[in-house]
Tab-separated table of C-alpha atoms in Angstrom:
chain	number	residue	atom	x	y	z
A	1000	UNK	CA	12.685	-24.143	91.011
A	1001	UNK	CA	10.291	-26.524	90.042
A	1002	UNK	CA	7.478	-25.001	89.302
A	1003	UNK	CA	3.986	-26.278	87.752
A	1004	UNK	CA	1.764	-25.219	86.025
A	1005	UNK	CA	-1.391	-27.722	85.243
A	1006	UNK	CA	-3.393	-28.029	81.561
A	1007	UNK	CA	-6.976	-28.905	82.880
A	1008	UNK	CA	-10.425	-29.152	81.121
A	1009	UNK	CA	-13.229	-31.001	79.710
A	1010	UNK	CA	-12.621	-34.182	77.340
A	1011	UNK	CA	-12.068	-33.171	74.344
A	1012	UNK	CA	-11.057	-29.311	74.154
A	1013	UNK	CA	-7.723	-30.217	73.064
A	1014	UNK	CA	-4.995	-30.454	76.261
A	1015	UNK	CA	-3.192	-33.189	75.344
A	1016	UNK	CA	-2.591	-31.687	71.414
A	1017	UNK	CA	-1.829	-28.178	73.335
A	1018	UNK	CA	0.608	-30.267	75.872
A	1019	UNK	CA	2.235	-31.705	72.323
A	1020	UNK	CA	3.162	-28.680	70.848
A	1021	UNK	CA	4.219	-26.925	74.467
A	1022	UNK	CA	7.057	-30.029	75.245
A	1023	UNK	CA	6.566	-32.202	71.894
A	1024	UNK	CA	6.758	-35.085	74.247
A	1025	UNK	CA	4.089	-37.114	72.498
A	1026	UNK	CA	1.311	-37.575	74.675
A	1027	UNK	CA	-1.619	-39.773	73.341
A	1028	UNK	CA	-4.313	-37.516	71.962
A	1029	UNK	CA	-7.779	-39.408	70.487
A	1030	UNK	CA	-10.871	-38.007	69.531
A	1031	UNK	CA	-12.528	-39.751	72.894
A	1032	UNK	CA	-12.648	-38.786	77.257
A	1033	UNK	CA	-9.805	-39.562	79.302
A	1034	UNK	CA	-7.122	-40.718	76.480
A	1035	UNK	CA	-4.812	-39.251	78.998
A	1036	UNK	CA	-5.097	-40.800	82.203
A	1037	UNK	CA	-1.872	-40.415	84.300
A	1038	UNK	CA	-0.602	-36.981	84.307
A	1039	UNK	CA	2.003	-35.686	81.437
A	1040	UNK	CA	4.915	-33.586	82.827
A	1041	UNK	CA	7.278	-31.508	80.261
A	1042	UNK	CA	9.881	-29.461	80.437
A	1043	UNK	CA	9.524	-25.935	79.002
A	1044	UNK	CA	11.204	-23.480	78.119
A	1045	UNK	CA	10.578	-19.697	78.623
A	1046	UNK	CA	10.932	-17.946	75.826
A	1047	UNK	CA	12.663	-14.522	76.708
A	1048	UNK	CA	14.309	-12.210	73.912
A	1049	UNK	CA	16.869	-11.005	76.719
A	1050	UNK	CA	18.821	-13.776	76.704
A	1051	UNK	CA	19.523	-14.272	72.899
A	1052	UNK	CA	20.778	-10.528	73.062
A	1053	UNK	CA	22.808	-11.571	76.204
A	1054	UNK	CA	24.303	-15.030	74.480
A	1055	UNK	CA	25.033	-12.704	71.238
A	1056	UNK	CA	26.887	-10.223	73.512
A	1057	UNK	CA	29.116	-12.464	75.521
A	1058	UNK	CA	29.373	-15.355	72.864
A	1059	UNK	CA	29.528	-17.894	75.861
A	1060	UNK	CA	30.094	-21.688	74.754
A	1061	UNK	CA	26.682	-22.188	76.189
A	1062	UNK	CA	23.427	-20.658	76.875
A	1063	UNK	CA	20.679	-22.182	79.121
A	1064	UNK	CA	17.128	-20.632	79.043
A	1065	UNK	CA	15.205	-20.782	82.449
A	1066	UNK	CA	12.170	-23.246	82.264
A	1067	UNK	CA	9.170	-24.447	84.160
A	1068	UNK	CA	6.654	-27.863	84.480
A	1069	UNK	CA	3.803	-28.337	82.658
A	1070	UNK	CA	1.518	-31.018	83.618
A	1071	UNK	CA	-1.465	-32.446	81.365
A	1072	UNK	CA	-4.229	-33.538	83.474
A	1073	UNK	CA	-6.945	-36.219	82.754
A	1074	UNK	CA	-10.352	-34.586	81.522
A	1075	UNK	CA	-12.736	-33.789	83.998
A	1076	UNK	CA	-16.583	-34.448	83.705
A	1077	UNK	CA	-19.654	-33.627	85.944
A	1078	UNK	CA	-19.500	-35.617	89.299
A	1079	UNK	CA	-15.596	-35.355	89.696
A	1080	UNK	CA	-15.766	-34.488	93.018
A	1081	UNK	CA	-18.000	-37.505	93.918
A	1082	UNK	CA	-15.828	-39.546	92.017
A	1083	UNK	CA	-17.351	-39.785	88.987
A	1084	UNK	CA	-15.052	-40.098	85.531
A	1085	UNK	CA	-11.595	-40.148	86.852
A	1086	UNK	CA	-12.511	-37.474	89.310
A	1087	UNK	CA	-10.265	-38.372	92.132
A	1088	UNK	CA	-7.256	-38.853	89.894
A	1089	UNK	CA	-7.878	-35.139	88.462
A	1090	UNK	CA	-8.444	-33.409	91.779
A	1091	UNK	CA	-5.563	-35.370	93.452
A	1092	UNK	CA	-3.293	-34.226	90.652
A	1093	UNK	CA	-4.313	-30.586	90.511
A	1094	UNK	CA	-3.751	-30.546	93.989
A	1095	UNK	CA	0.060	-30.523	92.946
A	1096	UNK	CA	0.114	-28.134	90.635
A	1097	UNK	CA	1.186	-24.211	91.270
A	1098	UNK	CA	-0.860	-22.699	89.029
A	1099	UNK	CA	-4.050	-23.630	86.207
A	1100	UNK	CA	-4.014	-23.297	82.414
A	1101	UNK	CA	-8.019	-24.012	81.525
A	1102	UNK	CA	-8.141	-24.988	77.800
A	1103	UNK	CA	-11.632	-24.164	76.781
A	1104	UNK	CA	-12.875	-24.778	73.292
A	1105	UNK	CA	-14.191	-22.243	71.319
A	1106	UNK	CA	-14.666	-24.296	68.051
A	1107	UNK	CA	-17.277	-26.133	66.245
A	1108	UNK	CA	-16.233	-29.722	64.868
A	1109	UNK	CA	-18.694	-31.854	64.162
A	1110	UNK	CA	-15.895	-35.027	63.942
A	1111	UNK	CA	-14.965	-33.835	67.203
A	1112	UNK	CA	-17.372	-34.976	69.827
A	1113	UNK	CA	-18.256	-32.816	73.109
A	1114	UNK	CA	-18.437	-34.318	76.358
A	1115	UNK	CA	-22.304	-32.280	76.334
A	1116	UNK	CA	-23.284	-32.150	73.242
A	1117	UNK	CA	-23.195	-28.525	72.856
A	1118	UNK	CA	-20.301	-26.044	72.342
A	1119	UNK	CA	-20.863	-23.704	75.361
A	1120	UNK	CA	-17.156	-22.045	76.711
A	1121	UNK	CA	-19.053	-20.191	79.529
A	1122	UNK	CA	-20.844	-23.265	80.968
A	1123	UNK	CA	-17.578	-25.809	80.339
A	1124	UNK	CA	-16.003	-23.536	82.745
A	1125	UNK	CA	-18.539	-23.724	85.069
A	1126	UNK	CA	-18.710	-27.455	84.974
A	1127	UNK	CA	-15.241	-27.458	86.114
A	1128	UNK	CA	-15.301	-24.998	88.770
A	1129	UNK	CA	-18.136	-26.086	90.287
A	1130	UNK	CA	-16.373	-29.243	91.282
A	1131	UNK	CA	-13.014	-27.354	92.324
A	1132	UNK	CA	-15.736	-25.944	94.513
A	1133	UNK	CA	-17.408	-28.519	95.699
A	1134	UNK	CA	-14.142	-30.815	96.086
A	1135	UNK	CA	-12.772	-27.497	98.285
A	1136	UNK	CA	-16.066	-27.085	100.082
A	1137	UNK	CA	-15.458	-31.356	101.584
A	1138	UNK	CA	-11.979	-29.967	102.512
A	1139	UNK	CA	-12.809	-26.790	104.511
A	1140	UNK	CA	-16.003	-28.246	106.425
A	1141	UNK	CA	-13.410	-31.314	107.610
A	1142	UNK	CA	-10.867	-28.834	108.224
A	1143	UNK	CA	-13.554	-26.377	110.210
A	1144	UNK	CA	-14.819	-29.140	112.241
A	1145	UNK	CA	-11.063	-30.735	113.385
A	1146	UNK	CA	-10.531	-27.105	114.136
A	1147	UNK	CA	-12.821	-26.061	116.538
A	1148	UNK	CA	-12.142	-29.568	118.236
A	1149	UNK	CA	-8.714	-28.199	118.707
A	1150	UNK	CA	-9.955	-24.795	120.033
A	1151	UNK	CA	-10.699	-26.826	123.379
A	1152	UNK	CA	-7.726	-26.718	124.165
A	1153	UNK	CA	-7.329	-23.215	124.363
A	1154	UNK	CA	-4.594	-22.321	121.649
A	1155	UNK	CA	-5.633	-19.017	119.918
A	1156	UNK	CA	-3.881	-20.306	116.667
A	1157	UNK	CA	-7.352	-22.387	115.600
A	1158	UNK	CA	-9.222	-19.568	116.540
A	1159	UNK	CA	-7.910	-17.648	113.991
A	1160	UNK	CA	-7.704	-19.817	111.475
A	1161	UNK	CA	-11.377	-20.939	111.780
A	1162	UNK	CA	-11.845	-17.352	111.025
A	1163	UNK	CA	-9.949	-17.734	107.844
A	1164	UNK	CA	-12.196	-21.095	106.716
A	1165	UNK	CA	-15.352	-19.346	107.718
A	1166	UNK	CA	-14.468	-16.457	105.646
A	1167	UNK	CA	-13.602	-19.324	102.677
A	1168	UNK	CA	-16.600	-21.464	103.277
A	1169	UNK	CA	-18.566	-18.177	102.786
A	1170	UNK	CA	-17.334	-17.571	99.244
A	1171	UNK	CA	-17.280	-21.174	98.112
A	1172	UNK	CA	-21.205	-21.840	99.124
A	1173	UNK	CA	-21.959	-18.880	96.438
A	1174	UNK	CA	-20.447	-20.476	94.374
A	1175	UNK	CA	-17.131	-17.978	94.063
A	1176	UNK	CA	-13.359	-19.369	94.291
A	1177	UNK	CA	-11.461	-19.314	97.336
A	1178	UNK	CA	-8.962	-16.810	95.254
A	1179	UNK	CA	-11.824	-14.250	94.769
A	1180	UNK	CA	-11.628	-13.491	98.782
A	1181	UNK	CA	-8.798	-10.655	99.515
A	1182	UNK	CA	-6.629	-12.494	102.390
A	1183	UNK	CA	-3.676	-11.559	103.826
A	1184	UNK	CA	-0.078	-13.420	103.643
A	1185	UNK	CA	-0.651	-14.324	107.362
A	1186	UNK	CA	-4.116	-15.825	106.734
A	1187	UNK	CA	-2.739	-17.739	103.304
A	1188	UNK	CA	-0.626	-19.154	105.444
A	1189	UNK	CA	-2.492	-20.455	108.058
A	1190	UNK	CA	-4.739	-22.420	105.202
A	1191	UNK	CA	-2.091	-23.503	102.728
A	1192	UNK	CA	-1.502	-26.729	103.926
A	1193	UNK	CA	-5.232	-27.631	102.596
A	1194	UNK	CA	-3.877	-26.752	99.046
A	1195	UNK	CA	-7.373	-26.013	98.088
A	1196	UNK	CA	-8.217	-25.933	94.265
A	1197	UNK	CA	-9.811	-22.966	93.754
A	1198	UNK	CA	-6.815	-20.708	95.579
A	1199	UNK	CA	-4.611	-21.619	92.671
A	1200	UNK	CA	-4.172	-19.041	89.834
A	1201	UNK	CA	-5.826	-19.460	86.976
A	1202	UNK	CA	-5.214	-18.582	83.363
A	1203	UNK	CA	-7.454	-19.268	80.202
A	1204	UNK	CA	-7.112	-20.783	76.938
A	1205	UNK	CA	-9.405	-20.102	74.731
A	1206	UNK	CA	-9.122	-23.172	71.864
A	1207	UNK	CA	-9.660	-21.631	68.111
A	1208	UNK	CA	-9.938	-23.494	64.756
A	1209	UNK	CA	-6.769	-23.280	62.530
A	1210	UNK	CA	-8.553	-20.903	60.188
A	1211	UNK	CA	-9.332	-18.676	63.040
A	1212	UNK	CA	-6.285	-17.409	64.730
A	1213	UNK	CA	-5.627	-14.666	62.692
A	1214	UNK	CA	-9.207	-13.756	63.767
A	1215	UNK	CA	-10.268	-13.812	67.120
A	1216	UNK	CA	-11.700	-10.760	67.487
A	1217	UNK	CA	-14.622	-12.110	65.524
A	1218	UNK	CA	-14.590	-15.191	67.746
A	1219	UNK	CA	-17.774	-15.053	69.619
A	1220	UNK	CA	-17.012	-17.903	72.224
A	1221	UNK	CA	-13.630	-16.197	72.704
A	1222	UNK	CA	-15.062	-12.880	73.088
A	1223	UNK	CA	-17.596	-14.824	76.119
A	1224	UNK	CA	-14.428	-16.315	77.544
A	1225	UNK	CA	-13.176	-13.049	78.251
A	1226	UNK	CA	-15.863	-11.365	79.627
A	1227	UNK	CA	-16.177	-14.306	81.993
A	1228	UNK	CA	-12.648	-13.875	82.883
A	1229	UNK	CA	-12.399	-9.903	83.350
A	1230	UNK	CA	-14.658	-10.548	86.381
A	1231	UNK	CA	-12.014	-12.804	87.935
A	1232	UNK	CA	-8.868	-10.343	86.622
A	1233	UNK	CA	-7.964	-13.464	84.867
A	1234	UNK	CA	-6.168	-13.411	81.705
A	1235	UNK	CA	-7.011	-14.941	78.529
A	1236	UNK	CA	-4.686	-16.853	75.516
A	1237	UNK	CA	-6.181	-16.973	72.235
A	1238	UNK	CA	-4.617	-20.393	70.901
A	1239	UNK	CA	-5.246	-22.874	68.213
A	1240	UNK	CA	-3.503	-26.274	69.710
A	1241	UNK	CA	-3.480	-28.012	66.410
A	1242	UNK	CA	-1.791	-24.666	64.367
A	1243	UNK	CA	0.893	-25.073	67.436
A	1244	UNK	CA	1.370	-28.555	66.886
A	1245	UNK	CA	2.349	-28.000	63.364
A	1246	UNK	CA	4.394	-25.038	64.288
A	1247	UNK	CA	6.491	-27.124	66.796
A	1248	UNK	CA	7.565	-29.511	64.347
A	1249	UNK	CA	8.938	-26.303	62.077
A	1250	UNK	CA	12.563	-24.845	62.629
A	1251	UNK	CA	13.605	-21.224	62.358
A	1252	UNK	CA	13.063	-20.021	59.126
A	1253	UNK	CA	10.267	-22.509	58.535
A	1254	UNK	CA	8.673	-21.595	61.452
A	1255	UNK	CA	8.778	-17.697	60.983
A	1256	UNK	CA	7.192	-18.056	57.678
A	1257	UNK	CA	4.361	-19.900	58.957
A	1258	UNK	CA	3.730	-17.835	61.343
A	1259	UNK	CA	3.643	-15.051	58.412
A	1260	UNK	CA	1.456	-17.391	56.154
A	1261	UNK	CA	-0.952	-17.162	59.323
A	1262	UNK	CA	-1.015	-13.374	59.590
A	1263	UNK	CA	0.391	-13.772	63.023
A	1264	UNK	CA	3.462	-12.236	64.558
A	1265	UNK	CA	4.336	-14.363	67.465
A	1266	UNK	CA	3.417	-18.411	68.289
A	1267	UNK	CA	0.242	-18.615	70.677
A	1268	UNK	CA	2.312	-20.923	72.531
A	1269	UNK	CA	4.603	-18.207	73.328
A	1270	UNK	CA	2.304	-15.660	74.442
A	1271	UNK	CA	0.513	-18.515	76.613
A	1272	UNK	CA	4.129	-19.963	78.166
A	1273	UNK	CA	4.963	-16.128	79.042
A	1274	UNK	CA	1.719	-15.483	80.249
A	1275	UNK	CA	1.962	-18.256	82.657
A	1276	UNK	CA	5.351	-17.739	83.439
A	1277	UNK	CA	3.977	-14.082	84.853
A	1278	UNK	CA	0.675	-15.636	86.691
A	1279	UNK	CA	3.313	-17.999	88.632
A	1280	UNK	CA	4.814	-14.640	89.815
A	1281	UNK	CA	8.404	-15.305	88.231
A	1282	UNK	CA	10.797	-13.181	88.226
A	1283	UNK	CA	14.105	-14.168	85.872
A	1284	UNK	CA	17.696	-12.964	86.294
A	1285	UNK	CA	20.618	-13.764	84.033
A	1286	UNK	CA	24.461	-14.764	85.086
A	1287	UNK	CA	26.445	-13.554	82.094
A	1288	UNK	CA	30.128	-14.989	81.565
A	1289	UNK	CA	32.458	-17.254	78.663
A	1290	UNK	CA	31.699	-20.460	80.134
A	1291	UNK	CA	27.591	-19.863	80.440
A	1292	UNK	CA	24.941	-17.194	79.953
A	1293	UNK	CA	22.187	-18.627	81.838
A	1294	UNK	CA	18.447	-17.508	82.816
A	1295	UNK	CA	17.659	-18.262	86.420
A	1296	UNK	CA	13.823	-18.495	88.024
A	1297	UNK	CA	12.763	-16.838	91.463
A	1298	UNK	CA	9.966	-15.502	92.726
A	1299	UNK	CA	8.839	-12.135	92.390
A	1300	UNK	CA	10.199	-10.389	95.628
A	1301	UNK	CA	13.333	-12.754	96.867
A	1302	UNK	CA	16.355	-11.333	98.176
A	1303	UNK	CA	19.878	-11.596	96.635
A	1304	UNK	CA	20.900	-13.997	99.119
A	1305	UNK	CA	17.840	-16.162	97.960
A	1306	UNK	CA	18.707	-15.724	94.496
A	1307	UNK	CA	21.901	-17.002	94.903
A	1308	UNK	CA	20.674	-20.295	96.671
A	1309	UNK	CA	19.198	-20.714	93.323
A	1310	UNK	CA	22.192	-21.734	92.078
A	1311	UNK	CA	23.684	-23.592	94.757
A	1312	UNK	CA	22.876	-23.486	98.184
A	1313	UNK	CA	26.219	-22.948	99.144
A	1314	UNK	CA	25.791	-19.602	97.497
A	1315	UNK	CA	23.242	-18.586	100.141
A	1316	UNK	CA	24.676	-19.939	102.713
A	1317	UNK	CA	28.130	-18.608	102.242
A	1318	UNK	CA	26.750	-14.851	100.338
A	1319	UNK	CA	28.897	-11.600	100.811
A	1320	UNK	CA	27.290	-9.538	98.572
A	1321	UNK	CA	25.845	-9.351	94.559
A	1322	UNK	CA	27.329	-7.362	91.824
A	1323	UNK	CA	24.408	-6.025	89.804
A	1324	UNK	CA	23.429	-4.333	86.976
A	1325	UNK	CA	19.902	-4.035	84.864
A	1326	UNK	CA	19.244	-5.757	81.362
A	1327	UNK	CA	18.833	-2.168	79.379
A	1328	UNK	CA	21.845	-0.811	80.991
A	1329	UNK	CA	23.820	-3.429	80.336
A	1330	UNK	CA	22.776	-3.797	77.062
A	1331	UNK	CA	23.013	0.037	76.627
A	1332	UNK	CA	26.448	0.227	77.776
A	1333	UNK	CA	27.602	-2.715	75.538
A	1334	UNK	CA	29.187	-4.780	78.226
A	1335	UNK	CA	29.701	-5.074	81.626
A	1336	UNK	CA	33.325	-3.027	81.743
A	1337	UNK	CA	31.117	-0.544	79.838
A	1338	UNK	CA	28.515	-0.625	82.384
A	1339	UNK	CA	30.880	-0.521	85.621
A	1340	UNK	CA	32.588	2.783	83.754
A	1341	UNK	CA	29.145	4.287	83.555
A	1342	UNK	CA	28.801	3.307	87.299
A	1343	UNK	CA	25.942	1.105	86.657
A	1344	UNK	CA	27.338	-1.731	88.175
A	1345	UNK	CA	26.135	-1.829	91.825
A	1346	UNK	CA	27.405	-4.022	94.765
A	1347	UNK	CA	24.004	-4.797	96.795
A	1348	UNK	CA	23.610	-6.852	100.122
A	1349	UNK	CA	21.202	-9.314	101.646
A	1350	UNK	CA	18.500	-7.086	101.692
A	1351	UNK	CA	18.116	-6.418	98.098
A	1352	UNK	CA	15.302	-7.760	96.431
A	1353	UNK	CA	16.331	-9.007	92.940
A	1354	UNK	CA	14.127	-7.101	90.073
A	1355	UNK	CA	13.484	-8.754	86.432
A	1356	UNK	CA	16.074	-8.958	84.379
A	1357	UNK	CA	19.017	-8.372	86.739
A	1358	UNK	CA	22.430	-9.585	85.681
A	1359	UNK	CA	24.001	-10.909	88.227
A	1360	UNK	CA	27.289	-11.964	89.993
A	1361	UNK	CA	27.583	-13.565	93.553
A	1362	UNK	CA	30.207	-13.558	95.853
A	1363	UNK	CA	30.105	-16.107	98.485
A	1364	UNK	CA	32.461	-17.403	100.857
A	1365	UNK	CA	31.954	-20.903	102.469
């Protein structure tokens, strides 16, 4: 399933040393705007404790953690949706994304230059969704007018869909995102193909100095950052990108007492890749056996048969039914014969809907 998630911002807040430490896949990063230009995509592993207790278990010969995109996008600046900057490569390329991780700095540097001159977390959000909203705003008055041209001809299905825009138009021209309006799965779907900006999810950053991140309570930009985002029911990452650059060139050991050295218990990077792991609306299940204990991606609500076309598609096409049993039970029972004794271990059809954490066998017949 491949799934993005996009690293967005204003020059200089620190994406592409973030994006380094996330995938260590060496993006440029300079103390000057738009040192990335074309989009970054890595690779990234979800971190999940479940499967290391699964691998140590089973002792397969191989274990494969589930994983997801992340995509560093060129800094934005005021004017992007005129244009201005690299403004149409940054909309164009957040237009692909799934979901938005907003890096926003909350540090003072004075060998760091800001793109305004001022350290302000609040308003360098509002920079950048203003001209989501504006960019959106082009895209739903072209979209309202082609509509209603359509209308003419009688079919109902622009009718209701103008509806939908009018409703989005209204939020957008105060100045709210399209994914502050409560619409329905029907309505989503009669707008998706716009892919506008400000539908996607959106999770926050918030950019710390090294000396910091044992500290952010006493953060004040952090501390406006959330407040911001408790209005939106967005969440918000505490992070310090260069720290996590340092801790992804560390190994075990190494790593784990850095982390202690910082007074922290768990890499920000972690907490951040989890966090938008769960604003994607992933679920993960696990196939257990010799040759492979593996992590698999879905979405939060698909069926078994679904689940199995993860795999292959021949799997879904050719499914019978799933055995099934839950992480804790498995893990309480010791194994899986200890699981099926307990009668834990369920057959389910094609109407189950897979829950977090299921382990998982298919049976298929094509």
């Amino acid at each position: 399933m491949a799934l993005k998630a996009g690293i967005v911002g204003l020059p200089n807040v620190g994406k592409s040393t973030l994006f380094n430490a996330i995938t260590q896949a060496g993006a440029e990063s300079a103390n000057y705007p738009f040192c990335t230009i074309d989009p970054n995509v890595g690779i990234v592993e979800v971190p999940d404790e479940r499967l290391d207790k699964l691998t140590e278990m089973v002792e397969p010969k191989k274990t494969v953690p589930t994983a997801f995109e992340f995509v560093d996008i060129a800094g934005l600046v005021r004017g992007a949706s005129k244009g201005e900057g690299l403004g149409n490569k940054f909309l164009a390329h957040i237009r692909e994304v799934d979901a938005i991780v907003h890096v926003v700095r909350c540090f003072v540097d004075e060998n760091i230059t800001h793109v305004d001159g001022k350290i302000d977390p609040v308003s360098d959000i509002q920079t950048i969704n203003l001209e989501l909203i504006l960019a959106d705003i082009e895209s739903v008055d072209k979209r309202i007018e082609r509509s209603k041209k359509n209308m003419k001809g009688g079919n109902k299905q622009y009718a209701q869909e103008i509806e939908v825009l009018e409703k989005v138009k209204e939020a957008l021209y105060n100045d709210q995102p399209a994914r502050s309006i409560d619409l329905t799965d029907d309505e989503l779907q009669l707008i998706r193909e716009l892919h506008l900006l400000t539908l996607k999810p959106v999770l926050y950053a918030a950019n710390v100095a090294e000396d910091e991140i044992a500290d952010v309570a006493n953060n004040a930009y952090v501390q406006k950052v959330r407040e911001f985002a408790a209005a939106e029911n967005a969440e918000v990452v505490p992070i310090s990108a260069k720290v996590e650059e340092e801790i992804s060139e560390l190994e075990g050991e190494d790593k784990q007492m850095f982390l202690e050295e910082l007074g922290i218990q768990e890499s920000g990077l972690n907490l951040l890749i989890k966090a938008a792991y769960k604003l994607l609306g992933l679920y993960t299940y696990f196939t257990a056996g010799v040759q492979e204990v593996r992590a698999w991606t879905i979405r939060k609500g698909t069926k078994a048969p679904g689940a199995a076309g993860v795999i292959h598609s021949d799997f879904e096409r050719g499914f019978i039914r799933a055995e099934v049993v839950g992480y804790e039970d498995l893990v309480n029972a010791g194994s899986m014969n200890g699981a099926k004794e307990r009668g834990q271990l369920r057959l389910e059809g094609k109407e189950y809907i897979v829950q977090d954490g299921d382990v998982m066998h298919f049976r298929f017949n094509v």
